[in-house]
């Protein structure tokens, strides 16, 4: 299987977000998930792609743990609607 540079970057950013979230570095996790989401939306414009939903979910979890519950809920809903 061959991956593009964008796929590798997206995977690295999402993985970084997951690690930072586990370490309770929520602001940094938030930034990593946002960058992964940017890559996903660039790679899959106007689609309901799984990668976009997964990045939205990661970002939602980051917001949830920072007590930004309304924003987390909106992001979770956007991911679920895909």
mmCIF file of C-alpha atoms in Angstrom:
data_model
loop_
_atom_site.group_PDB
_atom_site.id
_atom_site.type_symbol
_atom_site.label_atom_id
_atom_site.label_comp_id
_atom_site.label_asym_id
_atom_site.label_seq_id
_atom_site.Cartn_x
_atom_site.Cartn_y
_atom_site.Cartn_z
ATOM 1 C CA UNK A 1 0.000 0.000 0.000
ATOM 2 C CA UNK A 2 1.307 3.402 -0.966
ATOM 3 C CA UNK A 3 0.495 6.564 0.981
ATOM 4 C CA UNK A 4 0.753 10.184 -0.087
ATOM 5 C CA UNK A 5 2.657 12.740 1.956
ATOM 6 C CA UNK A 6 -0.651 14.323 2.991
ATOM 7 C CA UNK A 7 -1.852 10.968 4.335
ATOM 8 C CA UNK A 8 1.332 10.537 6.365
ATOM 9 C CA UNK A 9 1.116 14.089 7.724
ATOM 10 C CA UNK A 10 -2.539 13.650 8.617
ATOM 11 C CA UNK A 11 -1.823 10.380 10.390
ATOM 12 C CA UNK A 12 1.061 11.897 12.320
ATOM 13 C CA UNK A 13 -1.008 14.900 13.388
ATOM 14 C CA UNK A 14 -3.938 12.772 14.475
ATOM 15 C CA UNK A 15 -1.639 10.410 16.386
ATOM 16 C CA UNK A 16 0.011 13.375 18.063
ATOM 17 C CA UNK A 17 -3.419 14.654 19.078
ATOM 18 C CA UNK A 18 -4.274 11.270 20.595
ATOM 19 C CA UNK A 19 -1.023 11.144 22.558
ATOM 20 C CA UNK A 20 -1.398 14.700 23.817
ATOM 21 C CA UNK A 21 -4.997 14.048 24.822
ATOM 22 C CA UNK A 22 -3.903 11.029 26.873
ATOM 23 C CA UNK A 23 -1.259 13.182 28.542
ATOM 24 C CA UNK A 24 -3.920 15.797 29.345
ATOM 25 C CA UNK A 25 -2.166 18.407 27.177
ATOM 26 C CA UNK A 26 -5.518 19.550 25.861
ATOM 27 C CA UNK A 27 -4.559 22.826 24.180
ATOM 28 C CA UNK A 28 -1.768 21.108 22.257
ATOM 29 C CA UNK A 29 -4.061 18.195 21.360
ATOM 30 C CA UNK A 30 -6.623 20.702 20.129
ATOM 31 C CA UNK A 31 -4.031 22.259 17.793
ATOM 32 C CA UNK A 32 -2.924 18.877 16.423
ATOM 33 C CA UNK A 33 -6.505 17.775 15.753
ATOM 34 C CA UNK A 34 -7.284 21.096 14.043
ATOM 35 C CA UNK A 35 -4.314 20.687 11.723
ATOM 36 C CA UNK A 36 -5.296 17.086 10.950
ATOM 37 C CA UNK A 37 -8.815 18.320 10.197
ATOM 38 C CA UNK A 38 -7.424 20.962 7.819
ATOM 39 C CA UNK A 39 -5.507 18.276 5.933
ATOM 40 C CA UNK A 40 -8.599 16.044 5.829
ATOM 41 C CA UNK A 41 -10.857 18.786 4.519
ATOM 42 C CA UNK A 42 -8.272 19.721 1.884
ATOM 43 C CA UNK A 43 -7.962 16.094 0.765
ATOM 44 C CA UNK A 44 -11.715 15.420 0.835
ATOM 45 C CA UNK A 45 -13.502 18.711 0.058
ATOM 46 C CA UNK A 46 -17.265 18.628 0.239
ATOM 47 C CA UNK A 47 -17.434 14.968 1.263
ATOM 48 C CA UNK A 48 -18.423 13.071 4.357
ATOM 49 C CA UNK A 49 -15.163 11.170 4.587
ATOM 50 C CA UNK A 50 -14.297 8.968 7.565
ATOM 51 C CA UNK A 51 -11.010 10.829 8.177
ATOM 52 C CA UNK A 52 -12.868 14.135 8.516
ATOM 53 C CA UNK A 53 -15.321 12.570 10.982
ATOM 54 C CA UNK A 54 -12.460 11.038 12.985
ATOM 55 C CA UNK A 55 -10.614 14.352 13.255
ATOM 56 C CA UNK A 56 -13.835 16.101 14.268
ATOM 57 C CA UNK A 57 -14.325 13.479 16.958
ATOM 58 C CA UNK A 58 -10.803 13.966 18.293
ATOM 59 C CA UNK A 59 -11.292 17.708 18.393
ATOM 60 C CA UNK A 60 -14.632 17.193 20.154
ATOM 61 C CA UNK A 61 -13.001 15.030 22.826
ATOM 62 C CA UNK A 62 -10.370 17.714 23.368
ATOM 63 C CA UNK A 63 -13.099 20.321 23.848
ATOM 64 C CA UNK A 64 -15.016 18.004 26.170
ATOM 65 C CA UNK A 65 -12.049 17.542 28.500
ATOM 66 C CA UNK A 66 -11.526 21.324 28.570
ATOM 67 C CA UNK A 67 -15.123 21.793 29.760
ATOM 68 C CA UNK A 68 -16.146 23.294 26.429
ATOM 69 C CA UNK A 69 -19.190 21.063 26.328
ATOM 70 C CA UNK A 70 -21.369 23.044 23.864
ATOM 71 C CA UNK A 71 -18.542 23.168 21.319
ATOM 72 C CA UNK A 72 -17.780 19.474 21.900
ATOM 73 C CA UNK A 73 -21.404 18.553 21.341
ATOM 74 C CA UNK A 74 -21.554 20.511 18.071
ATOM 75 C CA UNK A 75 -18.391 18.792 16.807
ATOM 76 C CA UNK A 76 -19.638 15.348 17.848
ATOM 77 C CA UNK A 77 -22.922 16.003 16.022
ATOM 78 C CA UNK A 78 -21.087 17.110 12.890
ATOM 79 C CA UNK A 79 -19.007 13.916 12.974
ATOM 80 C CA UNK A 80 -22.029 11.700 13.587
ATOM 81 C CA UNK A 81 -23.982 13.324 10.768
ATOM 82 C CA UNK A 82 -21.346 12.113 8.335
#
